[in-house]
Short mmCIF file of C-alpha atoms in Angstrom, two decimals:
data_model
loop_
_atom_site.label_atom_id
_atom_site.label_comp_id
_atom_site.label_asym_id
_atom_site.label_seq_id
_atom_site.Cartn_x
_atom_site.Cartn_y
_atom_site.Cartn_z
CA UNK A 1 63.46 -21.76 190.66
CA UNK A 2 64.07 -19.96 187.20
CA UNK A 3 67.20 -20.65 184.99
CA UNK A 4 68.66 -19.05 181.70
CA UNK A 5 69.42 -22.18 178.95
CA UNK A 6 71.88 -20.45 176.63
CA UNK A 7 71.05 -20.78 172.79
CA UNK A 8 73.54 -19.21 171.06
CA UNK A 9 77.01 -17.52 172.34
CA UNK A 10 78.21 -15.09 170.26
CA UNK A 11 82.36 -15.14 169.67
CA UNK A 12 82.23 -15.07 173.67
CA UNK A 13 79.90 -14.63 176.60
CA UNK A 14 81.42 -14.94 179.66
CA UNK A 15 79.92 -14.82 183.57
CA UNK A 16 81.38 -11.59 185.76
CA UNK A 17 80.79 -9.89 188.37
CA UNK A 18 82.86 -7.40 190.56
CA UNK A 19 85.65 -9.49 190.85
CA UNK A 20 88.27 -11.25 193.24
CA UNK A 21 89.51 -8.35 194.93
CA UNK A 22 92.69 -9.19 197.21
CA UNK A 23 94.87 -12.13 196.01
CA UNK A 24 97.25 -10.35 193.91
CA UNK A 25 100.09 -11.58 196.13
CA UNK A 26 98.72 -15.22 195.66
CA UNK A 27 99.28 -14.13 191.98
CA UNK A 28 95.52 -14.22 191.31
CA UNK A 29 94.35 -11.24 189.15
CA UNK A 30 90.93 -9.19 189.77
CA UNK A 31 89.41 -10.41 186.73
CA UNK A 32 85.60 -9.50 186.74
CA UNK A 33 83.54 -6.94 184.07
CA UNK A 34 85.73 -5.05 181.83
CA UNK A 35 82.80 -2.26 181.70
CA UNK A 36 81.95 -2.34 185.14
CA UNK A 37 79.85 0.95 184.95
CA UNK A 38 77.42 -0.91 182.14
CA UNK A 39 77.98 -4.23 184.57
CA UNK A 40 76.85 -2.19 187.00
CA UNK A 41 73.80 -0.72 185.54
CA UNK A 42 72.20 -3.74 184.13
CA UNK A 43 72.24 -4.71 188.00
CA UNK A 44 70.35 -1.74 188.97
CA UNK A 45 67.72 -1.63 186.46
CA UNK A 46 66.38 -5.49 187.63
CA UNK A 47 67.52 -4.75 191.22
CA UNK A 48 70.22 -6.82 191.90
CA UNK A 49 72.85 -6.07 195.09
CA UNK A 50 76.41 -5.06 193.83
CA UNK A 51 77.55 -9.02 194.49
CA UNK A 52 75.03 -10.11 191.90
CA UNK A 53 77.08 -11.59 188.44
CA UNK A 54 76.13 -10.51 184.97
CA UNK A 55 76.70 -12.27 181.25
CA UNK A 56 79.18 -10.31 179.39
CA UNK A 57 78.47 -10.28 175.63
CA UNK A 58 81.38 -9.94 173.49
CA UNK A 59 80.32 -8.31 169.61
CA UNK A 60 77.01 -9.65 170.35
CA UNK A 61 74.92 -13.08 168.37
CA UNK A 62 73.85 -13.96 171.66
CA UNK A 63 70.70 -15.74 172.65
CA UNK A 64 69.29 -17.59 175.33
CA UNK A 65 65.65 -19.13 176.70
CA UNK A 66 63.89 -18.15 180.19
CA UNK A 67 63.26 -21.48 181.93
CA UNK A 68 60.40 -19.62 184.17
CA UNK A 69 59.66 -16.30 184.22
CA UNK A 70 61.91 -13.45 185.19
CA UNK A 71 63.20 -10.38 184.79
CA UNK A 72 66.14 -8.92 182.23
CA UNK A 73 67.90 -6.22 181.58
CA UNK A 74 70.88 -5.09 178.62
CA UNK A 75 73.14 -2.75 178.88
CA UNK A 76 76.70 -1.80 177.22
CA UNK A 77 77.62 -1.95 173.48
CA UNK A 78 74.25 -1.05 171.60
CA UNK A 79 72.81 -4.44 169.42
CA UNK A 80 69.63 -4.89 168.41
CA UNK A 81 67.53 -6.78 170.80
CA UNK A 82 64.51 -9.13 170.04
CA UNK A 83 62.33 -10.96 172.61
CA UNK A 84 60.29 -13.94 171.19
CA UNK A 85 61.17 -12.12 167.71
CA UNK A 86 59.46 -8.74 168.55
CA UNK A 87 61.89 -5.59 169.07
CA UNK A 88 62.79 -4.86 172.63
CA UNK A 89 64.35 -2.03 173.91
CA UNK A 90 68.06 -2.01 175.85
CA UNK A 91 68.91 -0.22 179.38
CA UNK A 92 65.26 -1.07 179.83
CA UNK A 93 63.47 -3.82 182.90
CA UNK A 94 62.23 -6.37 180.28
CA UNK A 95 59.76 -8.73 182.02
CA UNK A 96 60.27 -12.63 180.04
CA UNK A 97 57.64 -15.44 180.86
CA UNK A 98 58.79 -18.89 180.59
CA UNK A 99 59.84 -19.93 177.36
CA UNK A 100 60.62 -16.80 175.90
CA UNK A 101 63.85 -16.31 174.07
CA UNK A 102 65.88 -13.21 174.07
CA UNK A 103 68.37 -12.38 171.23
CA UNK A 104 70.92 -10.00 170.90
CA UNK A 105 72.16 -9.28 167.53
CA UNK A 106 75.76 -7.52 166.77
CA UNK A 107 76.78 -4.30 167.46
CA UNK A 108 77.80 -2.01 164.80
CA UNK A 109 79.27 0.90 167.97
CA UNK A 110 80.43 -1.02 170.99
CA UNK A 111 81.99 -4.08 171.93
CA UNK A 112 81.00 -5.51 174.93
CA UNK A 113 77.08 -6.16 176.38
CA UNK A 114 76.05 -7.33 179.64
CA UNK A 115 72.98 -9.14 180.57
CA UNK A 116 71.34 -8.97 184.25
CA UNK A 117 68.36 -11.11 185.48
CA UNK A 118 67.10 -10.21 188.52
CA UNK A 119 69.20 -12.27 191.57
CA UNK A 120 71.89 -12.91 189.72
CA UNK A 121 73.50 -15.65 187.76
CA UNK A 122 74.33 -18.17 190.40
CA UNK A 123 77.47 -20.22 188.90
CA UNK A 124 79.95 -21.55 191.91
CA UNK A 125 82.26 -19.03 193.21
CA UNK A 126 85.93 -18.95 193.11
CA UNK A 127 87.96 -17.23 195.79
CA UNK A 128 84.59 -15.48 196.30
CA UNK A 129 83.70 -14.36 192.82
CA UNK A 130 81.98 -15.77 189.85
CA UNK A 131 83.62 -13.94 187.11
CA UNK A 132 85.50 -16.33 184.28
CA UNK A 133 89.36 -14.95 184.17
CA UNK A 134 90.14 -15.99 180.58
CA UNK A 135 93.93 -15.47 181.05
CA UNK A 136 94.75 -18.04 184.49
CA UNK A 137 91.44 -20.11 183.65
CA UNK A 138 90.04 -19.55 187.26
CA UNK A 139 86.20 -19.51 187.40
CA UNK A 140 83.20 -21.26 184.90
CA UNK A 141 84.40 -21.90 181.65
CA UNK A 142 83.41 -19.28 178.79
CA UNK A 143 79.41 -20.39 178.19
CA UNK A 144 77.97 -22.90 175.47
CA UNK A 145 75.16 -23.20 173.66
CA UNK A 146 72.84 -25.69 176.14
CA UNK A 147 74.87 -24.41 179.33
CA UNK A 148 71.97 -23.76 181.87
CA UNK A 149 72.48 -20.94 184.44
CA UNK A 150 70.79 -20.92 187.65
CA UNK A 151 69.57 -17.56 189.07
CA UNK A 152 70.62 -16.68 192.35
CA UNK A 153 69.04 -14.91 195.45
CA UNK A 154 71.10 -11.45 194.97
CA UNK A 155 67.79 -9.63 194.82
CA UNK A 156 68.00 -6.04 196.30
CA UNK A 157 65.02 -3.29 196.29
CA UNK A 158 63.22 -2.98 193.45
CA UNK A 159 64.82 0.24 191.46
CA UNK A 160 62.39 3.28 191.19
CA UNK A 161 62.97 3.68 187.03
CA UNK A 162 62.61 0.75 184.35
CA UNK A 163 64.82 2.38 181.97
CA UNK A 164 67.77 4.64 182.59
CA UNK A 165 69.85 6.77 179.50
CA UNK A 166 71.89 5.28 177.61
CA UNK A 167 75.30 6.97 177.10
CA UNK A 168 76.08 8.88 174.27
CA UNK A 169 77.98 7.50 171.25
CA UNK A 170 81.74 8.96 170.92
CA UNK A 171 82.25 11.61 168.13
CA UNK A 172 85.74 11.24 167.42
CA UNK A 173 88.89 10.29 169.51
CA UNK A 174 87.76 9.54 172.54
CA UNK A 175 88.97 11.29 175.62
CA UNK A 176 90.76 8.97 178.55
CA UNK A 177 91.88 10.06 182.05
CA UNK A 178 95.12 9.04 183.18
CA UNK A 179 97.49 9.34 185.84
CA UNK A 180 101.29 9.69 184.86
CA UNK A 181 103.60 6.91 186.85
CA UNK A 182 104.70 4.97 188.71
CA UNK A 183 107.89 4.64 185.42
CA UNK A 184 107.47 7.48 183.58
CA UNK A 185 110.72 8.77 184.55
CA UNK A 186 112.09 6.02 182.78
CA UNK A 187 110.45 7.87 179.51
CA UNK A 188 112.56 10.40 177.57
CA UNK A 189 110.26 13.72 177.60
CA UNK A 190 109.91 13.97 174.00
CA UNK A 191 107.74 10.27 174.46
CA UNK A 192 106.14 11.67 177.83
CA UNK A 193 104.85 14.68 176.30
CA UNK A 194 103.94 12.45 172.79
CA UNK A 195 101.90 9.81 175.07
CA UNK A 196 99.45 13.05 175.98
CA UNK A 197 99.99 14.78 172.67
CA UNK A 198 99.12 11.50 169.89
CA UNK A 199 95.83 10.15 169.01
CA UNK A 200 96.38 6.40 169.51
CA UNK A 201 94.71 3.49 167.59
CA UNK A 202 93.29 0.60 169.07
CA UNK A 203 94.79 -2.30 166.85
CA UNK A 204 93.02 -6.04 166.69
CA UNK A 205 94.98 -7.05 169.34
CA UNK A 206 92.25 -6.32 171.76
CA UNK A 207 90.65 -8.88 174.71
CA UNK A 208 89.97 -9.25 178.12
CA UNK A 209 93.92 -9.03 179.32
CA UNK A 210 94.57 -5.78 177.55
CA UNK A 211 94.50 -3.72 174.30
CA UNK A 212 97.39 -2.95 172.30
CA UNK A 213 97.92 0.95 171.27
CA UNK A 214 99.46 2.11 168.30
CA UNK A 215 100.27 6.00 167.67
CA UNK A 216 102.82 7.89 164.82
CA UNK A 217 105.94 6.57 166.34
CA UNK A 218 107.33 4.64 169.58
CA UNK A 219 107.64 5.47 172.72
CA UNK A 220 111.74 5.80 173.89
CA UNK A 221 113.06 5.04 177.16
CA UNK A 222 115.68 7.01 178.87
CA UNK A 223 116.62 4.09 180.78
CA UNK A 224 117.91 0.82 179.21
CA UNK A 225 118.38 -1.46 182.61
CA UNK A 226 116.40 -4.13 183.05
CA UNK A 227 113.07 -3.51 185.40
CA UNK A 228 112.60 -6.17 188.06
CA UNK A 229 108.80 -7.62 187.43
CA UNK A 230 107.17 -5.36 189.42
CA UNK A 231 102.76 -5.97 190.95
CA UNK A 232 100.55 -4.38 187.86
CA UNK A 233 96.95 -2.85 188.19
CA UNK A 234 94.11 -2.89 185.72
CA UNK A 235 94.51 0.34 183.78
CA UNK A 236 97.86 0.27 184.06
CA UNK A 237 99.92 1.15 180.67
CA UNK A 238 102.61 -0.90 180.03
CA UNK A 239 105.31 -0.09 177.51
CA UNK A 240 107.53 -3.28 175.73
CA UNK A 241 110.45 -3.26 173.65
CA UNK A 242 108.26 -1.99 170.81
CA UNK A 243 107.72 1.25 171.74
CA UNK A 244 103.95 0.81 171.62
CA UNK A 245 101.80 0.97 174.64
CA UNK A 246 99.23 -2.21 176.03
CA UNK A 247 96.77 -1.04 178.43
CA UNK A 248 95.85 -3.72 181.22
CA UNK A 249 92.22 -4.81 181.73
CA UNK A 250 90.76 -7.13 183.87
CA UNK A 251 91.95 -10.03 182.96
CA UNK A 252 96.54 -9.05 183.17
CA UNK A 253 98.91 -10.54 184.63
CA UNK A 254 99.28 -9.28 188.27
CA UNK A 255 103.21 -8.52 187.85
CA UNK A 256 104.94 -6.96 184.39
CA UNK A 257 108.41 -7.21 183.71
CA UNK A 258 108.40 -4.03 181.50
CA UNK A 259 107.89 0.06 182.83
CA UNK A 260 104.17 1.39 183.69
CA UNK A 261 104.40 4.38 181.93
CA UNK A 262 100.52 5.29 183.18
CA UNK A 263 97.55 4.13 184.97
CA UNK A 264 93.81 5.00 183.00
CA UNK A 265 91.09 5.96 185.30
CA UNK A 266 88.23 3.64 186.11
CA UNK A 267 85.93 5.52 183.66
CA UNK A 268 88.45 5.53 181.35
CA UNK A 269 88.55 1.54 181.39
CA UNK A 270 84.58 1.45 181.03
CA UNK A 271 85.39 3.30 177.44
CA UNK A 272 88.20 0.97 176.71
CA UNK A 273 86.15 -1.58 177.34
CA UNK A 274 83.32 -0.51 174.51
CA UNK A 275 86.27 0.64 171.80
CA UNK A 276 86.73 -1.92 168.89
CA UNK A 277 89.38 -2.09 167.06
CA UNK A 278 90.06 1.03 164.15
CA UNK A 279 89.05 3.89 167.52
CA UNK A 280 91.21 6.44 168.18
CA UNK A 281 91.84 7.66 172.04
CA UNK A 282 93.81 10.70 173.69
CA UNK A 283 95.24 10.36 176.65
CA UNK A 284 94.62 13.15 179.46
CA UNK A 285 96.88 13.46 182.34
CA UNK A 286 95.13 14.22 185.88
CA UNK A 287 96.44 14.65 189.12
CA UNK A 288 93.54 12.82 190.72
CA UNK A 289 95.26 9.09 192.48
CA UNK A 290 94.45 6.09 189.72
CA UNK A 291 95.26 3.07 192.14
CA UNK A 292 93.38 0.42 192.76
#
């Protein structure tokens, strides 16, 4: 058997994988990797199934030991890597023998970095995932320095490439997909047409649940009634009394009590995922469906 002992956290490393899918009535959000297309593609480049559960990296400072050999992969937010103190390179196989220690240091582009060993990190499952939902609790507790992770038996066919592209570093605002609804109509024009037309900030008030937008001026209502809470999707942007919009990610609540003016795109999360906080974002309407 091989295991990961974790050295050194970070600000927060969590364990995720897909997530809980179907217990939103039972109030029970999907939680699982805000990035799943990086989530995704450290699983591919050791081999892993889809079901196998990665160590999301938040800002980076993260290092851990291989108790037996194995094999490793990073991917996400770009930080310098080091394996037993030698330069390593990210969205890359890396092959550890036991004892080796792998360090990430902290991203200057990027937020979030996930780690993959081939079959998986194999923490207990909740309501059939292992992914840590920061906002109900449900799952492991964020990790520790001395927490030691068993690797699972998620193995899959070994991929044909070691090392796959990276993606290319935004130049600018950075484009996001939406899908107008299911409350716009509860949106003067003048804020429907400024939602699509203003290059947003993302503020510090950024985590797992969601991240707070802030553009020239607030968005207005043209409805003052009180919504009924109402079921909420990841993506989904929700507009308070403020007049500023909070995009959901995985870890919201599964109902909101104010109007979803929007839903973002699943590749439009993935980028939301990786913006810290100072980016700017536009918002483009589609007409392609957005629910999940």
């Amino acid at each position: 058997m091989a295991w990961l002992e974790v050295v050194r956290t970070g600000p927060l490393a969590t364990v995720q994988d897909r997530g809980r899918r179907g217990y939103g009535a039972l109030g029970v959000g999907r939680s699982g990797a805000v990035d799943m297309i990086s989530h995704d593609s450290a699983n591919r480049l050791v081999g892993n199934t889809f079901r196998a559960a990665t160590i999301e990296v938040t800002t980076g400072g993260f290092a851990m030991r291989a108790v037996g050999s194995m094999t490793v992969a990073v991917t996400g937010a770009r930080v310098p890597l080091a394996v037993d103190g030698r330069p390593a390179p990210d969205y890359a196989s890396i092959h550890l023998g036991g004892g080796s220690t792998i360090e990430l240091g902290y991203s200057t582009t990027g937020l979030r970095t996930y780690i993959s060993a081939r079959g998986g990190v194999d923490v207990p499952q909740v309501l059939g995932s292992r992914s840590t939902d920061t906002l109900s609790g449900l799952g492991p507790p964020p990790l520790a320095a001395g927490d030691l992770l068993l690797l699972g038996a998620e193995e899959g066919t070994w991929p044909t490439e070691e090392l796959i592209p990276p993606p290319a570093s935004a130049l600018g605002a950075v484009p996001i997909e939406i899908t107008l609804g299911p409350r716009n109509s509860w949106f003067t024009a003048a804020s429907v047409h400024a939602l699509l037309h203003t290059t947003w900030k993302v503020t510090e008030h950024t985590n797992r649940v969601g991240v707070r937008l802030q553009g020239q001026g607030p968005l207005h209502r043209s409805r003052t009634e009180e919504l009924p809470s109402e079921g909420v999707v990841m993506g989904s942007i929700q507009v308070p009394p403020g007049g500023q919009p909070v995009v959901f990610l995985a870890d919201h609540p599964v109902t909101g009590g104010y109007p979803v003016i929007a839903v973002v795109s699943d590749a439009g999360i993935a980028s939301l995922a990786q913006l810290r906080p100072g980016s700017t974002i536009t918002l483009k309407a589609t007409t392609r469906p957005s629910w999940r």
